[in-house]
Amino acid sequence: MKTANMPEITLYLFSNDLRLSDNSALQAAIDDAHENNNALLCLYALEPHLFNRTGNQSPAMGAARWQFLMASVSDLKNNLNNQQMDLTVSTLGWVDAIEAAADEFTIKSIHVSATAGFYERQAIETISQKYPVKTHDNQSLYVLSELPMTLNELPKHFTPFRKRVEKTDLPAVSATPQRWPDSQRSCIDRWSELSAHASVEGSQFKGGETAGLAHLNQYMASDLPSSYKKVRNELMGWSHSTKFSPWLAWGCVSPRQIMQQLRQYEAERGANESTYWIFFELLWREFFHWNGLKQGSRLFHSKGSDVATSKTPKACEKFIDWSKGHTGVPLIDACMRQLNQSGYMSNRGRQIAASYLINDAGVDWRLGAAYFEQQLIDYDVASNWGNWQYIAGVGADPRGGRHFNIEKQQKTHDPKGHFVKRWAEYDVTTQSVRPSYVLS
Ligand SMILES: Cc1cc2nc3c(=O)[nH]c(=O)nc-3n(C[C@H](O)[C@H](O)[C@H](O)COP(=O)(O)OP(=O)(O)OC[C@H]3O[C@@H](n4cnc5c(N)ncnc54)[C@H](O)[C@@H]3O)c2cc1C
């Protein structure tokens, strides 16, 4: 209930930007709080719908993603505590959590990182109808106003985008804020119940800014950037690609921090095609980010593929076999079992598995995209749905889609069958997580 004389606050809504360093949106909230003599309430609000089963659809939040997220939130909370700041962790979702906080505080302004996610932008729109909200481009390499094009002019395909963007200067990286305002905490905090889920045992991917920066430093201290392009298509192995994606997806590390270290690596140890290719791949991420923003809800549209075929019992069976790694095609089953067990799959594996589902099993690509959303620890709305559209031929592929020949892929990328053998024995039904406390 609102009363007179409620404390005035600036509110910072953490989203997929779970870090303190190079967080221009957080810095803007801090500056705002100082300027207006407000305390700062740092809020992370889980969306309960991510844990709901809708019809036959499993919850969007799978077990591995959940574990990585909780570890990231835990690390963020620790890092804030080290600055004498608190983090309120709510399970009410963005809109309701802010409404609840407004019963305790007078919210003078809200700051949040801009997102390409359509539903997240709808929530921000709803919130801005009642409160002053400022959004900040914080998840991409460039801010929109620095791109050499408007969103309307964004090319449909990657290559023209890359050619226009890659010469643009990158924005500077900022450090962890030094001067913090007073901290506020809301009574909607549920962290004491959630913290038990922040364990990271059994995974090489440990969520959080601390682990993400340590991984980035370690990668750039090795020789791996100089050989990245030669090995990036391999199906297994920790060092065949950068493994930056989970930390990027949750914003534990920013793409600019990666680029800053990459430029330093090139200056000290030499630039080559491989070091350039890391930038090239980050530009793919950038392209899909702006493409997702431009497409809005169209990112989830089938554009002509026959959804009805996916609803036939045969297509449903094929989808289930694919998702469990039970297709009988060893390479596909190995890819899917790797995903189900670890929450990660190589880029080549994702392309092959997606192509198989669409082109060989004849299933609506959106079922595959939704399944990846649930399972991938690096799930990113724009990259995931954009890549699926690309392979299905309804998105940014100038060649109108990709159909991979599985036999050829097996011969090229797993000629001795090591990858297939590694996952042949692994066969469990996918577990999904539905933590009841989030819904109560
Ligand atoms: C069907 C499909 C679904 C995908 N879903 C996602 C997703 O949800 N989240 C996600 O981050 N990536 C997704 N990707 C892209 C890519 O597979 C992963 O980014 C990559 O495998 C992550 O491993 P890495 O960090 O070692 O990549 P690296 O090869 O080391 O690349 C470095 C970084 O570049 C970016 N990148 C590389 N390839 C792509 C690409 N094709 N599209 C966008 N960014 C790229 C990533 O941020 C990555 O961390 C998907 C690809 C396919 C084909």
mmCIF file of N, CA and C and ligand atoms in Angstrom, residues 205 215 219 228 231-233 237-249 255 258 277-289 322 344-355 358 368-369 372-373 376-391 404, ligand 1:
data_model
loop_
_atom_site.group_PDB
_atom_site.id
_atom_site.type_symbol
_atom_site.label_atom_id
_atom_site.label_comp_id
_atom_site.label_asym_id
_atom_site.label_seq_id
_atom_site.Cartn_x
_atom_site.Cartn_y
_atom_site.Cartn_z
ATOM 1 N N PHE A 205 31.086 -24.851 -17.272
ATOM 2 C CA PHE A 205 30.515 -23.508 -17.400
ATOM 3 C C PHE A 205 29.996 -23.061 -16.042
ATOM 4 N N HIS A 215 37.516 -16.766 -17.324
ATOM 5 C CA HIS A 215 37.600 -17.572 -18.551
ATOM 6 C C HIS A 215 38.141 -16.733 -19.715
ATOM 7 N N TYR A 219 41.570 -17.520 -21.686
ATOM 8 C CA TYR A 219 41.553 -17.769 -23.135
ATOM 9 C C TYR A 219 42.541 -16.844 -23.836
ATOM 10 N N TYR A 228 42.062 -20.218 -33.745
ATOM 11 C CA TYR A 228 40.603 -20.379 -33.619
ATOM 12 C C TYR A 228 39.941 -20.829 -34.927
ATOM 13 N N VAL A 231 40.077 -24.559 -35.924
ATOM 14 C CA VAL A 231 39.439 -25.610 -35.105
ATOM 15 C C VAL A 231 37.985 -25.316 -34.734
ATOM 16 N N ARG A 232 37.474 -24.175 -35.136
ATOM 17 C CA ARG A 232 36.171 -23.735 -34.636
ATOM 18 C C ARG A 232 35.009 -24.645 -35.052
ATOM 19 N N ASN A 233 35.214 -25.448 -36.103
ATOM 20 C CA ASN A 233 34.124 -26.311 -36.563
ATOM 21 C C ASN A 233 34.151 -27.702 -35.959
ATOM 22 N N GLY A 237 35.429 -30.755 -27.573
ATOM 23 C CA GLY A 237 36.683 -30.223 -27.032
ATOM 24 C C GLY A 237 36.451 -28.821 -26.495
ATOM 25 N N TRP A 238 36.955 -28.587 -25.304
ATOM 26 C CA TRP A 238 36.748 -27.291 -24.645
ATOM 27 C C TRP A 238 37.387 -26.160 -25.437
ATOM 28 N N SER A 239 38.561 -26.442 -26.048
ATOM 29 C CA SER A 239 39.310 -25.339 -26.655
ATOM 30 C C SER A 239 39.081 -25.187 -28.161
ATOM 31 N N HIS A 240 38.125 -25.919 -28.747
ATOM 32 C CA HIS A 240 37.939 -25.775 -30.195
ATOM 33 C C HIS A 240 37.274 -24.450 -30.564
ATOM 34 N N SER A 241 36.599 -23.855 -29.590
ATOM 35 C CA SER A 241 36.023 -22.522 -29.838
ATOM 36 C C SER A 241 36.151 -21.738 -28.538
ATOM 37 N N THR A 242 35.732 -20.493 -28.528
ATOM 38 C CA THR A 242 36.033 -19.647 -27.361
ATOM 39 C C THR A 242 35.235 -20.009 -26.107
ATOM 40 N N LYS A 243 34.033 -20.555 -26.282
ATOM 41 C CA LYS A 243 33.102 -20.849 -25.169
ATOM 42 C C LYS A 243 32.701 -19.560 -24.422
ATOM 43 N N PHE A 244 32.687 -18.456 -25.124
ATOM 44 C CA PHE A 244 32.245 -17.205 -24.479
ATOM 45 C C PHE A 244 30.713 -17.120 -24.377
ATOM 46 N N SER A 245 30.021 -17.934 -25.192
ATOM 47 C CA SER A 245 28.588 -17.687 -25.394
ATOM 48 C C SER A 245 27.711 -17.674 -24.129
ATOM 49 N N PRO A 246 27.873 -18.583 -23.148
ATOM 50 C CA PRO A 246 26.962 -18.504 -21.997
ATOM 51 C C PRO A 246 27.127 -17.197 -21.217
ATOM 52 N N TRP A 247 28.367 -16.760 -21.061
ATOM 53 C CA TRP A 247 28.596 -15.520 -20.293
ATOM 54 C C TRP A 247 28.103 -14.305 -21.076
ATOM 55 N N LEU A 248 28.222 -14.396 -22.414
ATOM 56 C CA LEU A 248 27.674 -13.299 -23.234
ATOM 57 C C LEU A 248 26.148 -13.278 -23.158
ATOM 58 N N ALA A 249 25.555 -14.466 -23.214
ATOM 59 C CA ALA A 249 24.085 -14.542 -23.253
ATOM 60 C C ALA A 249 23.463 -13.945 -21.996
ATOM 61 N N PRO A 255 30.421 -7.989 -24.908
ATOM 62 C CA PRO A 255 31.181 -8.210 -26.148
ATOM 63 C C PRO A 255 32.325 -7.207 -26.302
ATOM 64 N N ILE A 258 35.370 -8.428 -24.520
ATOM 65 C CA ILE A 258 36.056 -9.441 -25.328
ATOM 66 C C ILE A 258 36.887 -8.756 -26.410
ATOM 67 N N TRP A 277 38.726 -13.744 -37.061
ATOM 68 C CA TRP A 277 37.504 -14.532 -37.149
ATOM 69 C C TRP A 277 36.697 -14.514 -35.838
ATOM 70 N N ILE A 278 37.368 -14.294 -34.725
ATOM 71 C CA ILE A 278 36.620 -14.172 -33.459
ATOM 72 C C ILE A 278 35.739 -12.913 -33.540
ATOM 73 N N PHE A 279 36.326 -11.840 -34.051
ATOM 74 C CA PHE A 279 35.556 -10.604 -34.264
ATOM 75 C C PHE A 279 34.416 -10.864 -35.250
ATOM 76 N N PHE A 280 34.740 -11.594 -36.325
ATOM 77 C CA PHE A 280 33.764 -11.928 -37.363
ATOM 78 C C PHE A 280 32.546 -12.632 -36.735
ATOM 79 N N GLU A 281 32.817 -13.578 -35.842
ATOM 80 C CA GLU A 281 31.698 -14.312 -35.218
ATOM 81 C C GLU A 281 30.921 -13.411 -34.259
ATOM 82 N N LEU A 282 31.629 -12.521 -33.582
ATOM 83 C CA LEU A 282 30.911 -11.581 -32.703
ATOM 84 C C LEU A 282 30.025 -10.652 -33.543
ATOM 85 N N LEU A 283 30.453 -10.408 -34.781
ATOM 86 C CA LEU A 283 29.610 -9.593 -35.671
ATOM 87 C C LEU A 283 28.353 -10.357 -36.096
ATOM 88 N N TRP A 284 28.459 -11.688 -36.168
ATOM 89 C CA TRP A 284 27.235 -12.475 -36.410
ATOM 90 C C TRP A 284 26.248 -12.255 -35.260
ATOM 91 N N ARG A 285 26.802 -12.323 -34.062
ATOM 92 C CA ARG A 285 25.940 -12.091 -32.887
ATOM 93 C C ARG A 285 25.307 -10.711 -32.975
ATOM 94 N N GLU A 286 26.128 -9.729 -33.353
ATOM 95 C CA GLU A 286 25.657 -8.348 -33.472
ATOM 96 C C GLU A 286 24.544 -8.243 -34.524
ATOM 97 N N PHE A 287 24.791 -8.901 -35.658
ATOM 98 C CA PHE A 287 23.795 -8.868 -36.735
ATOM 99 C C PHE A 287 22.464 -9.447 -36.250
ATOM 100 N N PHE A 288 22.538 -10.615 -35.595
ATOM 101 C CA PHE A 288 21.293 -11.231 -35.137
ATOM 102 C C PHE A 288 20.614 -10.377 -34.058
ATOM 103 N N HIS A 289 21.403 -9.680 -33.257
ATOM 104 C CA HIS A 289 20.823 -8.810 -32.234
ATOM 105 C C HIS A 289 19.938 -7.730 -32.876
ATOM 106 N N TRP A 322 14.086 -36.867 -31.844
ATOM 107 C CA TRP A 322 15.205 -35.923 -32.069
ATOM 108 C C TRP A 322 15.640 -35.313 -30.738
ATOM 109 N N TYR A 344 25.164 -27.433 -23.779
ATOM 110 C CA TYR A 344 25.984 -26.787 -24.808
ATOM 111 C C TYR A 344 26.100 -27.718 -26.016
ATOM 112 N N MET A 345 26.214 -27.132 -27.187
ATOM 113 C CA MET A 345 26.507 -27.889 -28.417
ATOM 114 C C MET A 345 27.325 -26.966 -29.298
ATOM 115 N N SER A 346 28.273 -27.538 -30.042
ATOM 116 C CA SER A 346 29.111 -26.706 -30.905
ATOM 117 C C SER A 346 28.249 -26.059 -31.993
ATOM 118 N N ASN A 347 28.789 -25.040 -32.631
ATOM 119 C CA ASN A 347 28.038 -24.377 -33.699
ATOM 120 C C ASN A 347 27.752 -25.352 -34.841
ATOM 121 N N ARG A 348 28.740 -26.153 -35.213
ATOM 122 C CA ARG A 348 28.538 -27.110 -36.308
ATOM 123 C C ARG A 348 27.459 -28.133 -35.915
ATOM 124 N N GLY A 349 27.524 -28.595 -34.646
ATOM 125 C CA GLY A 349 26.505 -29.533 -34.161
ATOM 126 C C GLY A 349 25.112 -28.919 -34.243
ATOM 127 N N ARG A 350 24.998 -27.653 -33.866
ATOM 128 C CA ARG A 350 23.678 -26.988 -33.902
ATOM 129 C C ARG A 350 23.159 -26.911 -35.329
ATOM 130 N N GLN A 351 24.064 -26.608 -36.258
ATOM 131 C CA GLN A 351 23.630 -26.492 -37.657
ATOM 132 C C GLN A 351 23.146 -27.835 -38.187
ATOM 133 N N ILE A 352 23.911 -28.888 -37.868
ATOM 134 C CA ILE A 352 23.558 -30.220 -38.383
ATOM 135 C C ILE A 352 22.245 -30.703 -37.747
ATOM 136 N N ALA A 353 22.140 -30.534 -36.425
ATOM 137 C CA ALA A 353 20.940 -31.011 -35.719
ATOM 138 C C ALA A 353 19.698 -30.249 -36.188
ATOM 139 N N ALA A 354 19.851 -28.940 -36.417
ATOM 140 C CA ALA A 354 18.708 -28.133 -36.867
ATOM 141 C C ALA A 354 18.308 -28.538 -38.287
ATOM 142 N N SER A 355 19.308 -28.690 -39.149
ATOM 143 C CA SER A 355 19.015 -29.073 -40.530
ATOM 144 C C SER A 355 18.313 -30.431 -40.571
ATOM 145 N N ILE A 358 14.606 -30.094 -39.548
ATOM 146 C CA ILE A 358 13.787 -29.375 -40.531
ATOM 147 C C ILE A 358 13.680 -30.168 -41.842
ATOM 148 N N GLY A 368 12.030 -26.933 -32.818
ATOM 149 C CA GLY A 368 13.462 -27.094 -32.528
ATOM 150 C C GLY A 368 14.012 -25.870 -31.818
ATOM 151 N N ALA A 369 13.608 -24.694 -32.286
ATOM 152 C CA ALA A 369 14.099 -23.457 -31.664
ATOM 153 C C ALA A 369 13.641 -23.376 -30.202
ATOM 154 N N PHE A 372 15.759 -25.761 -28.145
ATOM 155 C CA PHE A 372 17.082 -25.167 -27.867
ATOM 156 C C PHE A 372 16.949 -24.081 -26.791
ATOM 157 N N GLU A 373 15.878 -23.323 -26.856
ATOM 158 C CA GLU A 373 15.661 -22.270 -25.844
ATOM 159 C C GLU A 373 15.667 -22.885 -24.446
ATOM 160 N N LEU A 376 19.687 -24.781 -23.958
ATOM 161 C CA LEU A 376 20.995 -24.123 -24.097
ATOM 162 C C LEU A 376 21.308 -23.210 -22.909
ATOM 163 N N ILE A 377 22.475 -23.361 -22.324
ATOM 164 C CA ILE A 377 22.846 -22.407 -21.267
ATOM 165 C C ILE A 377 23.170 -21.045 -21.874
ATOM 166 N N ASP A 378 23.467 -21.023 -23.176
ATOM 167 C CA ASP A 378 23.784 -19.738 -23.810
ATOM 168 C C ASP A 378 22.593 -19.209 -24.609
ATOM 169 N N TYR A 379 21.388 -19.678 -24.262
ATOM 170 C CA TYR A 379 20.221 -19.243 -25.048
ATOM 171 C C TYR A 379 20.145 -17.719 -25.110
ATOM 172 N N ASP A 380 20.014 -17.259 -26.337
ATOM 173 C CA ASP A 380 19.887 -15.821 -26.577
ATOM 174 C C ASP A 380 18.789 -15.691 -27.624
ATOM 175 N N VAL A 381 17.780 -14.922 -27.321
ATOM 176 C CA VAL A 381 16.591 -14.923 -28.173
ATOM 177 C C VAL A 381 16.926 -14.597 -29.626
ATOM 178 N N ALA A 382 17.732 -13.569 -29.842
ATOM 179 C CA ALA A 382 17.995 -13.127 -31.218
ATOM 180 C C ALA A 382 18.895 -14.115 -31.957
ATOM 181 N N SER A 383 19.933 -14.623 -31.289
ATOM 182 C CA SER A 383 20.846 -15.567 -31.946
ATOM 183 C C SER A 383 20.155 -16.901 -32.207
ATOM 184 N N ASN A 384 19.380 -17.368 -31.238
ATOM 185 C CA ASN A 384 18.768 -18.678 -31.409
ATOM 186 C C ASN A 384 17.715 -18.676 -32.520
ATOM 187 N N TRP A 385 16.739 -17.791 -32.393
ATOM 188 C CA TRP A 385 15.641 -17.806 -33.371
ATOM 189 C C TRP A 385 16.144 -17.325 -34.737
ATOM 190 N N GLY A 386 17.129 -16.425 -34.731
ATOM 191 C CA GLY A 386 17.698 -15.956 -35.999
ATOM 192 C C GLY A 386 18.451 -17.066 -36.723
ATOM 193 N N ASN A 387 19.228 -17.869 -35.983
ATOM 194 C CA ASN A 387 19.951 -18.985 -36.596
ATOM 195 C C ASN A 387 18.998 -20.068 -37.102
ATOM 196 N N TRP A 388 17.955 -20.348 -36.331
ATOM 197 C CA TRP A 388 16.974 -21.356 -36.779
ATOM 198 C C TRP A 388 16.270 -20.877 -38.049
ATOM 199 N N GLN A 389 15.888 -19.601 -38.070
ATOM 200 C CA GLN A 389 15.250 -19.064 -39.288
ATOM 201 C C GLN A 389 16.193 -19.209 -40.482
ATOM 202 N N TYR A 390 17.460 -18.926 -40.232
ATOM 203 C CA TYR A 390 18.488 -18.978 -41.283
ATOM 204 C C TYR A 390 18.541 -20.374 -41.910
ATOM 205 N N ILE A 391 18.602 -21.390 -41.045
ATOM 206 C CA ILE A 391 18.721 -22.760 -41.566
ATOM 207 C C ILE A 391 17.414 -23.210 -42.221
ATOM 208 N N PHE A 404 22.067 -29.862 -44.654
ATOM 209 C CA PHE A 404 23.362 -30.526 -44.477
ATOM 210 C C PHE A 404 23.223 -32.024 -44.773
HETATM 211 C C1 LIG B 1 20.370 -23.499 -34.642
HETATM 212 C C2 LIG B 1 21.346 -22.603 -33.902
HETATM 213 C C3 LIG B 1 20.963 -22.050 -32.686
HETATM 214 C C4 LIG B 1 21.856 -21.191 -31.998
HETATM 215 N N1 LIG B 1 21.454 -20.654 -30.789
HETATM 216 C C5 LIG B 1 22.287 -19.788 -30.149
HETATM 217 C C6 LIG B 1 21.896 -19.183 -28.906
HETATM 218 O O1 LIG B 1 20.780 -19.367 -28.400
HETATM 219 N N2 LIG B 1 22.814 -18.361 -28.277
HETATM 220 C C7 LIG B 1 24.041 -18.103 -28.817
HETATM 221 O O2 LIG B 1 24.830 -17.355 -28.213
HETATM 222 N N3 LIG B 1 24.410 -18.632 -30.006
HETATM 223 C C8 LIG B 1 23.582 -19.474 -30.676
HETATM 224 N N4 LIG B 1 23.996 -20.035 -31.857
HETATM 225 C C9 LIG B 1 25.267 -19.583 -32.464
HETATM 226 C C10 LIG B 1 26.510 -20.435 -32.125
HETATM 227 O O3 LIG B 1 26.240 -21.797 -32.344
HETATM 228 C C11 LIG B 1 26.991 -20.241 -30.694
HETATM 229 O O4 LIG B 1 27.117 -18.864 -30.405
HETATM 230 C C12 LIG B 1 28.365 -20.881 -30.479
HETATM 231 O O5 LIG B 1 28.328 -22.250 -30.805
HETATM 232 C C13 LIG B 1 28.779 -20.695 -29.037
HETATM 233 O O6 LIG B 1 30.022 -21.301 -28.768
HETATM 234 P P1 LIG B 1 31.340 -20.400 -28.629
HETATM 235 O O7 LIG B 1 31.117 -19.296 -27.678
HETATM 236 O O8 LIG B 1 32.465 -21.317 -28.337
HETATM 237 O O9 LIG B 1 31.431 -19.801 -30.103
HETATM 238 P P2 LIG B 1 32.667 -19.249 -30.918
HETATM 239 O O10 LIG B 1 32.775 -20.023 -32.177
HETATM 240 O O11 LIG B 1 33.871 -19.183 -30.095
HETATM 241 O O12 LIG B 1 32.217 -17.774 -31.333
HETATM 242 C C14 LIG B 1 32.498 -16.609 -30.523
HETATM 243 C C15 LIG B 1 31.217 -15.891 -30.242
HETATM 244 O O13 LIG B 1 30.642 -15.422 -31.451
HETATM 245 C C16 LIG B 1 29.225 -15.499 -31.405
HETATM 246 N N5 LIG B 1 28.728 -16.390 -32.455
HETATM 247 C C17 LIG B 1 29.405 -17.383 -33.068
HETATM 248 N N6 LIG B 1 28.637 -17.946 -34.022
HETATM 249 C C18 LIG B 1 27.452 -17.296 -33.997
HETATM 250 C C19 LIG B 1 26.243 -17.407 -34.737
HETATM 251 N N7 LIG B 1 26.083 -18.297 -35.724
HETATM 252 N N8 LIG B 1 25.220 -16.597 -34.416
HETATM 253 C C20 LIG B 1 25.340 -15.686 -33.432
HETATM 254 N N9 LIG B 1 26.462 -15.508 -32.713
HETATM 255 C C21 LIG B 1 27.506 -16.313 -32.984
HETATM 256 C C22 LIG B 1 28.879 -16.054 -30.023
HETATM 257 O O14 LIG B 1 28.594 -14.963 -29.186
HETATM 258 C C23 LIG B 1 30.149 -16.767 -29.611
HETATM 259 O O15 LIG B 1 30.292 -16.842 -28.219
HETATM 260 C C24 LIG B 1 23.126 -20.897 -32.563
HETATM 261 C C25 LIG B 1 23.488 -21.484 -33.781
HETATM 262 C C26 LIG B 1 22.623 -22.337 -34.439
HETATM 263 C C27 LIG B 1 23.039 -22.931 -35.752
#
